[in-house]
CSV table of C-alpha atoms in Angstrom, one decimal:
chain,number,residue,atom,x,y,z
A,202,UNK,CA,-14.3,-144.9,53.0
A,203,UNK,CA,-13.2,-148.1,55.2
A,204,UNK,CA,-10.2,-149.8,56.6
A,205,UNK,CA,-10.8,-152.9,55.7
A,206,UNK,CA,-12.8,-154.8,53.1
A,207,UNK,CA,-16.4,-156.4,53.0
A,208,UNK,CA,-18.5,-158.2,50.7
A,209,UNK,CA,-20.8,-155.7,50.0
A,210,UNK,CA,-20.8,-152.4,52.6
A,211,UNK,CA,-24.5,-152.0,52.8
A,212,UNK,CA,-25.8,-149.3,55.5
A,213,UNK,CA,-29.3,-148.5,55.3
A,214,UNK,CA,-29.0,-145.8,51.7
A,215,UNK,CA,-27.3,-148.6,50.2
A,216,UNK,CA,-29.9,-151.1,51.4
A,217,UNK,CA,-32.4,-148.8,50.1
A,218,UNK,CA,-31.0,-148.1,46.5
A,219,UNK,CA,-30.8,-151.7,46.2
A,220,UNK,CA,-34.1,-152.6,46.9
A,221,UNK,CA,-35.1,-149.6,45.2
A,222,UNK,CA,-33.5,-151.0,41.9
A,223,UNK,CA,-34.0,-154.6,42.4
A,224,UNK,CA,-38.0,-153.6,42.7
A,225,UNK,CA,-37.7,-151.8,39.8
A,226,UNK,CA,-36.2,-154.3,37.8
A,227,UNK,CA,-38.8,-156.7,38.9
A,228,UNK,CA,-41.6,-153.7,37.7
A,229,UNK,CA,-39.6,-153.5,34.4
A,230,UNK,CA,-39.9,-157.1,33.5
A,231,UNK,CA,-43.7,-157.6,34.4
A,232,UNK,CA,-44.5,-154.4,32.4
A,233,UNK,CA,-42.7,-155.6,29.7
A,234,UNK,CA,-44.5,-158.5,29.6
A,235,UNK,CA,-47.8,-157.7,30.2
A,236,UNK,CA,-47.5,-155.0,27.2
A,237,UNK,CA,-45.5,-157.3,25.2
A,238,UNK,CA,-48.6,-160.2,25.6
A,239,UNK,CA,-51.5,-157.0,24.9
A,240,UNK,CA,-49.5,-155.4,21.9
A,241,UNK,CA,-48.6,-158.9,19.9
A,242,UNK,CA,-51.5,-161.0,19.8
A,243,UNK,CA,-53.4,-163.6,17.2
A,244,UNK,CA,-50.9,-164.5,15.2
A,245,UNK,CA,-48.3,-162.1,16.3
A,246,UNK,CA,-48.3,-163.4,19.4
A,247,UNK,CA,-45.0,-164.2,21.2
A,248,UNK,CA,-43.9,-166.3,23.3
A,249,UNK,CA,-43.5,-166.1,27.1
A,250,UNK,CA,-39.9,-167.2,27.0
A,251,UNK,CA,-38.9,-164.8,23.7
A,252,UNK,CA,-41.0,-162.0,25.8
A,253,UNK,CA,-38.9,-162.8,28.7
A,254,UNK,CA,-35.7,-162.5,27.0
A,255,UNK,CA,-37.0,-159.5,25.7
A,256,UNK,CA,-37.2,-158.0,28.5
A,257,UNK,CA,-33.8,-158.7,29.9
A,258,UNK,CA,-32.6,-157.3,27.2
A,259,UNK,CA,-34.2,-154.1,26.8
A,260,UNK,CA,-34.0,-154.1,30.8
A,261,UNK,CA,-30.1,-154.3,30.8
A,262,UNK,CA,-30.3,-151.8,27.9
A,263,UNK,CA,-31.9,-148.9,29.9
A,264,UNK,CA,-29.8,-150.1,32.9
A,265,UNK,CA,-26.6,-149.1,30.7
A,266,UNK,CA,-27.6,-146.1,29.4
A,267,UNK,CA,-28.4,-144.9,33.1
A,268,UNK,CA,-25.1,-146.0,34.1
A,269,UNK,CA,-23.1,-144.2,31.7
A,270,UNK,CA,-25.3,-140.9,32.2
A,271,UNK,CA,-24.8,-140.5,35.7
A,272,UNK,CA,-21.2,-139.5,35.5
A,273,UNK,CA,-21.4,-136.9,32.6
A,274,UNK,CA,-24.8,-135.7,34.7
A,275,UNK,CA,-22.9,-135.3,37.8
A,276,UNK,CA,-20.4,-133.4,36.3
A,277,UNK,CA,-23.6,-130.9,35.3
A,278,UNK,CA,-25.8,-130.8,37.6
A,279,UNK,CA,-23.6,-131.5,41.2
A,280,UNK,CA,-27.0,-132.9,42.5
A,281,UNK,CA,-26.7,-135.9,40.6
A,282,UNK,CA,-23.6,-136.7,42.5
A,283,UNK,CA,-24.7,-139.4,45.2
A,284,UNK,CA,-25.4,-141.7,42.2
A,285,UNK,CA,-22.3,-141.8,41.9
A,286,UNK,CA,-22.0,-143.8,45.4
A,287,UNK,CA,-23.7,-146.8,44.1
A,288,UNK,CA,-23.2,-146.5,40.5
A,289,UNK,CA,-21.1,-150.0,40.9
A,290,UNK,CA,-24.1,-152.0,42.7
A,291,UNK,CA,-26.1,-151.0,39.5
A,292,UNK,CA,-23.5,-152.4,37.5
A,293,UNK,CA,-23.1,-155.8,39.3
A,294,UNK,CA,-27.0,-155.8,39.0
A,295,UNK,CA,-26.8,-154.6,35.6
A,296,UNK,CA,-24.2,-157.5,34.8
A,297,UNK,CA,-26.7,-160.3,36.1
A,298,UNK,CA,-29.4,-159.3,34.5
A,299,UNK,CA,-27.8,-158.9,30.8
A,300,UNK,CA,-26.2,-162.4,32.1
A,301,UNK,CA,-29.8,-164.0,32.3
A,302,UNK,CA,-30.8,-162.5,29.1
A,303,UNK,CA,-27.5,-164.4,27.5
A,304,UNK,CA,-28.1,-167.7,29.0
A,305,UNK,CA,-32.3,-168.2,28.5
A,306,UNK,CA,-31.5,-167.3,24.8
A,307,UNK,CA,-28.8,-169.5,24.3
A,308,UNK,CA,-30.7,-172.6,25.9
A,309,UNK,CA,-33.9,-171.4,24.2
A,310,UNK,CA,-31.6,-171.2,20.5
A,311,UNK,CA,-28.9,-173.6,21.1
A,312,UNK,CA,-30.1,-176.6,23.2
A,313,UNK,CA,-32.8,-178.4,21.0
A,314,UNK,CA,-29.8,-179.8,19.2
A,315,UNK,CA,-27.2,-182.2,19.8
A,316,UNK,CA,-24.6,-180.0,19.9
A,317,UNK,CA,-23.4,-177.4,22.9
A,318,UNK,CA,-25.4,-174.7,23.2
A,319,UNK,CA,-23.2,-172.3,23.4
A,320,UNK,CA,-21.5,-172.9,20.3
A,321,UNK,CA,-24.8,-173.6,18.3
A,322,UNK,CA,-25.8,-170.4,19.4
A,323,UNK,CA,-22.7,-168.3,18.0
A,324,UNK,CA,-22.2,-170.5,15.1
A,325,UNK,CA,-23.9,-171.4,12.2
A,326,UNK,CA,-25.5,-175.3,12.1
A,327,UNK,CA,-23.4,-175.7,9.4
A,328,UNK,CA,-20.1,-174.7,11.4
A,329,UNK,CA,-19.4,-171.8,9.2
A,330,UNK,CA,-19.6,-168.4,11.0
A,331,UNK,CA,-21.6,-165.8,9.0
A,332,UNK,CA,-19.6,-162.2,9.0
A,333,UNK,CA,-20.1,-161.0,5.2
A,334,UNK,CA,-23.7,-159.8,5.6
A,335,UNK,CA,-25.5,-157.5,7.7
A,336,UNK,CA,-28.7,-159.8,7.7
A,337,UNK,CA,-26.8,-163.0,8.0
A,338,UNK,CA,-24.2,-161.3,10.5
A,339,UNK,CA,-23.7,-163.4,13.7
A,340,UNK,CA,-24.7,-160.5,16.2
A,341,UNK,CA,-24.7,-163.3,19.0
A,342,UNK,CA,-20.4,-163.0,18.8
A,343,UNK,CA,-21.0,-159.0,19.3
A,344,UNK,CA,-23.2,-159.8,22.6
A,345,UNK,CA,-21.0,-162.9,24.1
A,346,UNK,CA,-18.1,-160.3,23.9
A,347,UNK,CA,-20.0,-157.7,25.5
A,348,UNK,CA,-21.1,-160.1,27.7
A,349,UNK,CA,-17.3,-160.8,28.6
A,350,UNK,CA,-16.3,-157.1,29.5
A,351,UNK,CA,-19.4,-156.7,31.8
A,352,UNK,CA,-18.2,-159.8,33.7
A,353,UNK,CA,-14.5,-158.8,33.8
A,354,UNK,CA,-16.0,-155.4,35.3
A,355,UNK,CA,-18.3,-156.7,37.6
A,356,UNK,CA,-16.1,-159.4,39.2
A,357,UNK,CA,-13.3,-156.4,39.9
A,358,UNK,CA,-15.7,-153.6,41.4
A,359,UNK,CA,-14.6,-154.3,44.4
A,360,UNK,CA,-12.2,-152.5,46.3
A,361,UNK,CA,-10.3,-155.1,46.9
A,362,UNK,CA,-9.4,-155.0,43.3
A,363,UNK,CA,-9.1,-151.4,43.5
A,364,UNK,CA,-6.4,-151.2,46.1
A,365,UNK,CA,-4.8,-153.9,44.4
A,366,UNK,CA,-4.8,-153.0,40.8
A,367,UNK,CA,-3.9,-149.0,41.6
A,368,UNK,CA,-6.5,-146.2,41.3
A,369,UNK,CA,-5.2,-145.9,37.4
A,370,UNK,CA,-5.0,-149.2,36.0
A,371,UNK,CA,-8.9,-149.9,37.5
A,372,UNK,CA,-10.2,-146.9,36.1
A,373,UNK,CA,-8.9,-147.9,32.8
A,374,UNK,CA,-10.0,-151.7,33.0
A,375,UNK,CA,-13.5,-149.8,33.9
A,376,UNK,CA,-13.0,-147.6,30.9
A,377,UNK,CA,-13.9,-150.4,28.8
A,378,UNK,CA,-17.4,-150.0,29.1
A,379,UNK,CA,-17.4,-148.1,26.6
A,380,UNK,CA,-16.7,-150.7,24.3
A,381,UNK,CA,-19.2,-153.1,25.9
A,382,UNK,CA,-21.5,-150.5,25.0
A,383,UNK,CA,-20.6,-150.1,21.4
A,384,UNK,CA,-20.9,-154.1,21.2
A,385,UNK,CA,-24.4,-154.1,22.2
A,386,UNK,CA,-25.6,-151.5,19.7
A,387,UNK,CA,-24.3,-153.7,17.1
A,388,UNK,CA,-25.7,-156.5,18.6
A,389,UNK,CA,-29.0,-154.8,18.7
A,390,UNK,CA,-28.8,-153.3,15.2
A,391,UNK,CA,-27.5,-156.2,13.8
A,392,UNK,CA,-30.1,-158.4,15.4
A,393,UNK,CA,-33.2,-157.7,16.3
A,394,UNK,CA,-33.9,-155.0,14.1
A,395,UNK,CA,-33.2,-156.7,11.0
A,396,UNK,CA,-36.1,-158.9,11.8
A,397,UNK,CA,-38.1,-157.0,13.6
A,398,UNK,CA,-41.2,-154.4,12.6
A,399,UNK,CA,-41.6,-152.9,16.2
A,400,UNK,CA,-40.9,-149.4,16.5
A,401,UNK,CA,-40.2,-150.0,20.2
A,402,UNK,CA,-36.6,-151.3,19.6
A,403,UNK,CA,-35.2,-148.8,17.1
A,404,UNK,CA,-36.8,-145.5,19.6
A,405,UNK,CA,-34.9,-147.4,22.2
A,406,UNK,CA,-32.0,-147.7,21.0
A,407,UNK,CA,-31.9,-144.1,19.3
A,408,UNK,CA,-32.9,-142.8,23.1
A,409,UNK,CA,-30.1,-144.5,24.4
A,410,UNK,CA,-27.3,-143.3,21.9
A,411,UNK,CA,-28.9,-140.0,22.0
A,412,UNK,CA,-28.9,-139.3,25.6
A,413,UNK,CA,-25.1,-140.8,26.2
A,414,UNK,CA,-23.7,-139.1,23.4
A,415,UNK,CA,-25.4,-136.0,24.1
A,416,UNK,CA,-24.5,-135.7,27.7
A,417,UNK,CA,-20.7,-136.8,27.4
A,418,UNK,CA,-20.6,-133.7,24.5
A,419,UNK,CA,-21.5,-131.2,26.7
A,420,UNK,CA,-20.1,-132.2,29.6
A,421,UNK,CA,-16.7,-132.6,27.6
A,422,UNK,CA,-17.2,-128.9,26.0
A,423,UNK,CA,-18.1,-127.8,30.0
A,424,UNK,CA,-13.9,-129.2,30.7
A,425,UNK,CA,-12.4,-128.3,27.7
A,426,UNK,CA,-13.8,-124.6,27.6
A,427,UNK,CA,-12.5,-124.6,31.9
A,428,UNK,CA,-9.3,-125.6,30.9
A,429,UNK,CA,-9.2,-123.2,27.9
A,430,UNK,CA,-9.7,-120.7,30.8
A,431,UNK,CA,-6.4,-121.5,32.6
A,432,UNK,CA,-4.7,-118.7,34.4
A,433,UNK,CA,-1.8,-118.5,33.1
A,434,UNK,CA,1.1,-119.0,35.5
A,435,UNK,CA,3.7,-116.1,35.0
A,436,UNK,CA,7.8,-117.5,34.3
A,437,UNK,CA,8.7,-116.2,37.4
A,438,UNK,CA,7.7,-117.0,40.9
A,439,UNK,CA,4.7,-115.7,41.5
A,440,UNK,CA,1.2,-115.6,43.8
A,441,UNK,CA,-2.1,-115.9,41.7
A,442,UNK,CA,-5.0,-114.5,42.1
A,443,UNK,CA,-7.8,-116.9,43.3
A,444,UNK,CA,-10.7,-115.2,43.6
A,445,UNK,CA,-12.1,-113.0,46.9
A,446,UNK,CA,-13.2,-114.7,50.2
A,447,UNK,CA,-16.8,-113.6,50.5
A,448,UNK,CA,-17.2,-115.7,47.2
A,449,UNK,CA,-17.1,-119.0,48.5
A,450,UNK,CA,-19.3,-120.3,50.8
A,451,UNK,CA,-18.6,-121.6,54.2
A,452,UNK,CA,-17.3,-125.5,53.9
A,453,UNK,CA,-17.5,-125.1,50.2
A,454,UNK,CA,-14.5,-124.4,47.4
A,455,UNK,CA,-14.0,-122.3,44.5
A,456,UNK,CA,-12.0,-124.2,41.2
A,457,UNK,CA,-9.3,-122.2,39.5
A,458,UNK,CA,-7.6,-123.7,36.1
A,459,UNK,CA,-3.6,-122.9,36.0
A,460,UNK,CA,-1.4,-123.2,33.2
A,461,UNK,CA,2.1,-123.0,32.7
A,462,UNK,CA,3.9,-122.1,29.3
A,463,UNK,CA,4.3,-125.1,27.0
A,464,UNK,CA,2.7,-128.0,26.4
A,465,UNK,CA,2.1,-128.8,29.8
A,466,UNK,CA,-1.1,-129.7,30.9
A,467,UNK,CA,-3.8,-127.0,32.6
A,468,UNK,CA,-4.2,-128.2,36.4
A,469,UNK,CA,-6.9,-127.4,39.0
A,470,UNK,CA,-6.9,-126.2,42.6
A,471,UNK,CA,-9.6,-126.7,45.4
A,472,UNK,CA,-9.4,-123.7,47.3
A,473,UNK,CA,-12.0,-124.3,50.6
A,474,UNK,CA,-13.2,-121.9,53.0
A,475,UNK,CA,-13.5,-123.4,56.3
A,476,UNK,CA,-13.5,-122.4,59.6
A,477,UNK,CA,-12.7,-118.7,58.6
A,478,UNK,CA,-9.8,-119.8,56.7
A,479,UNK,CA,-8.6,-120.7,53.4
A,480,UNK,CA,-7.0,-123.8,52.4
A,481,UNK,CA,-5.6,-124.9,48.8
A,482,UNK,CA,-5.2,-128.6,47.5
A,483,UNK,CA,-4.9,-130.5,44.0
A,484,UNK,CA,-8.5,-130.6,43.0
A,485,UNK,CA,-8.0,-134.2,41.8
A,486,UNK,CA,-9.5,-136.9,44.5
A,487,UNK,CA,-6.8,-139.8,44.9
A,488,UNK,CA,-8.9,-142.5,44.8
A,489,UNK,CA,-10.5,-142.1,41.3
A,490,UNK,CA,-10.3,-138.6,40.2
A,491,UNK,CA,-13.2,-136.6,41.5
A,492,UNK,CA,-13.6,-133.3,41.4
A,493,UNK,CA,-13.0,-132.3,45.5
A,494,UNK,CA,-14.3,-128.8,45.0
A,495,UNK,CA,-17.7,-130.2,44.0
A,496,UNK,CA,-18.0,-131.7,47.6
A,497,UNK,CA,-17.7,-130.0,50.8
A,498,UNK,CA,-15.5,-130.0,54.5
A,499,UNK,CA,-17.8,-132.5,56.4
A,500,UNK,CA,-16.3,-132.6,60.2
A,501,UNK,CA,-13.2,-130.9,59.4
A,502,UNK,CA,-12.5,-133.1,56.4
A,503,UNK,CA,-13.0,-132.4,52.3
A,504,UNK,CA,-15.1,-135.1,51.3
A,505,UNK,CA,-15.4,-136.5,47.7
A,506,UNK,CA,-18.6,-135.9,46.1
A,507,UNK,CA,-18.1,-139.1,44.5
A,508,UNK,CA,-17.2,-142.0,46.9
A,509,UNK,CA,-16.6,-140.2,50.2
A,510,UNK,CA,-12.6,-140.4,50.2
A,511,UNK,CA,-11.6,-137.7,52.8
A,512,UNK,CA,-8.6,-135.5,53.4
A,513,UNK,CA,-7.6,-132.8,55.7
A,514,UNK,CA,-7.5,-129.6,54.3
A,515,UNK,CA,-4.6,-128.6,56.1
A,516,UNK,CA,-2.5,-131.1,54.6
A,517,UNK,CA,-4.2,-132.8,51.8
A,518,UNK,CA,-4.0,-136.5,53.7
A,519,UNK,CA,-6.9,-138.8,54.5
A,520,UNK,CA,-7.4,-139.1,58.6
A,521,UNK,CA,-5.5,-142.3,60.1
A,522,UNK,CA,-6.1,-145.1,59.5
A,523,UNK,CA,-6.3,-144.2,55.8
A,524,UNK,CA,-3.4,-143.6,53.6
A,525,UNK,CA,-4.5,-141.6,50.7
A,526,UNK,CA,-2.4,-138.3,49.7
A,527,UNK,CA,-3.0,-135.0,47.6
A,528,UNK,CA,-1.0,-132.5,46.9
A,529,UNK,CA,-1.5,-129.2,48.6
A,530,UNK,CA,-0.6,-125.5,47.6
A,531,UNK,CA,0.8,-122.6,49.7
A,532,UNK,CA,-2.3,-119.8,50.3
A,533,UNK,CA,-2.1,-115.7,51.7
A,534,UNK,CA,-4.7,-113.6,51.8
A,535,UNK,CA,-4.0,-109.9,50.7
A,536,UNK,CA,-7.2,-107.8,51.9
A,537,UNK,CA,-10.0,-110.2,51.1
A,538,UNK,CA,-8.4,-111.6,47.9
A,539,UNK,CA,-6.6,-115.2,47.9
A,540,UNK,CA,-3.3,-115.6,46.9
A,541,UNK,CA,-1.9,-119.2,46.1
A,542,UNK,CA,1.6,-119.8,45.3
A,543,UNK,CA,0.8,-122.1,41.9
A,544,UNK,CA,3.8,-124.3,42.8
A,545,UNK,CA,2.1,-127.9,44.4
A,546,UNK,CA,3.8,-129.6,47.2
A,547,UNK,CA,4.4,-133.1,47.7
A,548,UNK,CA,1.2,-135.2,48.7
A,549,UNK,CA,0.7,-134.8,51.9
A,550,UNK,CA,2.3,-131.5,52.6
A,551,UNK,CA,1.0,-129.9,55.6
A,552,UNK,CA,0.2,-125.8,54.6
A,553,UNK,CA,-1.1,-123.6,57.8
A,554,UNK,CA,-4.4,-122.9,56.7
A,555,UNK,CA,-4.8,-118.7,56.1
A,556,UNK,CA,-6.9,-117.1,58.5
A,557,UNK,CA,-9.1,-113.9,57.3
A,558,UNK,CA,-11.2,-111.9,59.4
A,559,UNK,CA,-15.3,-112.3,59.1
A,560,UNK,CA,-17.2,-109.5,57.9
A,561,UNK,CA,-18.7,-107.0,60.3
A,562,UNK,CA,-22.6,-106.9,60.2
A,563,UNK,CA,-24.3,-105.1,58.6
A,564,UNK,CA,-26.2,-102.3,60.5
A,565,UNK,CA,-29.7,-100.9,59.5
């Protein structure tokens, strides 16, 4: 979190991770070509500047497929979650290097002519654009939209655009990469491997759709089975059941689902044990949905797995000067069982904490 904005926020783990990923960019490319001039050679030899754009595309390729696994694999496997911190530096980087795949190929394709390279590139010399056949299909158009959605998402990761565009309308701008994604399958499928005879592209790209699809399936099944597990809330005012205190670990949370009656929508509560007391909030982080009860109180705050945002568990707000609000949930403790009042308060709504006694020791 910060009160004010800044370029970039580096600290040292950020400065790290991006020297980290720039080096291994850098590796990626050499590889590539070194491989790519051992593997095609005599008269299959290629190019340094087709084995170059090659690279950068392949290279943004793998980037994208990381990017879009780390959220489904931090919903799995709650280790994974500090990805998540710098998931949008790999983006930017991500961005610039599909960028300089787009431009060396369209000066490589389009500028021996006399006309602009750009538009040589995504149309036919003849002016006529090519969309009634898979081998003559103009997969260029498929990448230069792509293209388009990666730029629109890397020049508003900031979050300067985030404070200004609201939490919801970003995350659905962001959404989109889903689509850039599906472009650049088609742009791969359509392209290079109707002309090409390596198996290298097609293993890629079936890795790729493979290991996305895969891991968004189960982690979807993982929610939808939790929220098929709702407690059900009964019609009339009520305390549920939440689980005993010697389940949950100190500074940690248990998640319950709740469901009213209806239609309405299951919704999940946080409910922390810290400082030998309980405490109950909306399990929904404010700034872009995180799950709080996969992170932990860090000096006497919940802090989001995902980005840091923090909030007092007393009251579900984020320590001056920031602004952020949750809603919060009345909590008793009957024995060593938690009770929660399934009602939410307001965002924001201090709720005294409720105290339980620790366990005696054990004697021997």
């Amino acid at each position: 979190m910060s009160a004010s904005y800044r370029l970039v926020q580096w600290n040292r783990h950020k400065r790290l991770y991006d020297l980290t990923m720039v080096s291994g960019v850098a590796l990626y490319l050499l590889a590539f070509i070194a491989v790519g001039k051992l593997a095609w050679r005599g008269r299959h030899a290629i190019s340094d500047e087709i084995l170059l754009i090659r690279a950068l595309a392949t290279c943004a390729l793998v980037m994208l497929t990381i990017i879009l696994c780390i959220g489904p694999l931090a919903r799995l496997w709650p280790r994974a979650a500090p990805l998540l911190y710098n998931r949008r530096h790999l983006g930017v980087c991500m961005f610039l290097v599909a960028l300089a795949h787009a431009a060396l190929a369209t000066l490589y394709y389009g500028a021996f002519g006399g006309r602009n390279p750009i538009v040589a590139t995504l149309v036919e010399s003849g002016g006529v654009t090519s969309f009634a056949s898979i081998s003559g299909f103009r997969f260029e158009v498929l990448g230069f939209l792509a293209l388009l959605i990666l730029f629109l998402m890397a020049a508003t990761s900031h979050d300067f655009w985030l404070a200004n565009l609201s939490p919801r309308i970003w995350k659905s701008l962001h959404m989109l990469v889903y689509a850039a994604y599906a472009l650049i399958i088609m742009h791969v499928a359509l392209g290079i491997l109707q002309s090409e005879r390596s198996l290298l592209y097609p293993i890629l790209l079936a890795i790729s759709i493979s290991l996305v699809s895969s891991l968004h399936l189960i982690a979807g099944r993982r929610e939808l089975a939790r929220d098929r597990a709702a407690i059900p809330i009964p019609p009339a005012p009520a305390w549920i059941d939440a689980g005993a205190v010697d389940d949950i670990p100190d500074n940690r949370a248990a998640s319950i689902c709740i469901k009213r009656a209806g239609n309405s929508p299951p919704a999940r509560v946080a409910v922390f044990r810290h400082n030998g007391s309980i405490s109950a909030v909306s399990d929904t982080c404010a700034h872009q949905g995180g799950p709080l009860s996969e992170g932990k109180v860090i000096d006497g705050c919940i802090t989001c797995p995902w980005h840091g945002y923090q909030y007092l568990p007393a009251s579900g707000q984020s320590p001056p000067p920031f602004t952020e609000r949750i809603p919060t949930y009345q909590v008793r403790i009957e024995g060593r069982r938690i009770l929660i009042n399934p009602d939410p308060l307001p965002p924001g709504t201090p709720v005294p904490p409720a105290r339980f006694e620790p366990l005696e020791p054990a004697h021997a």
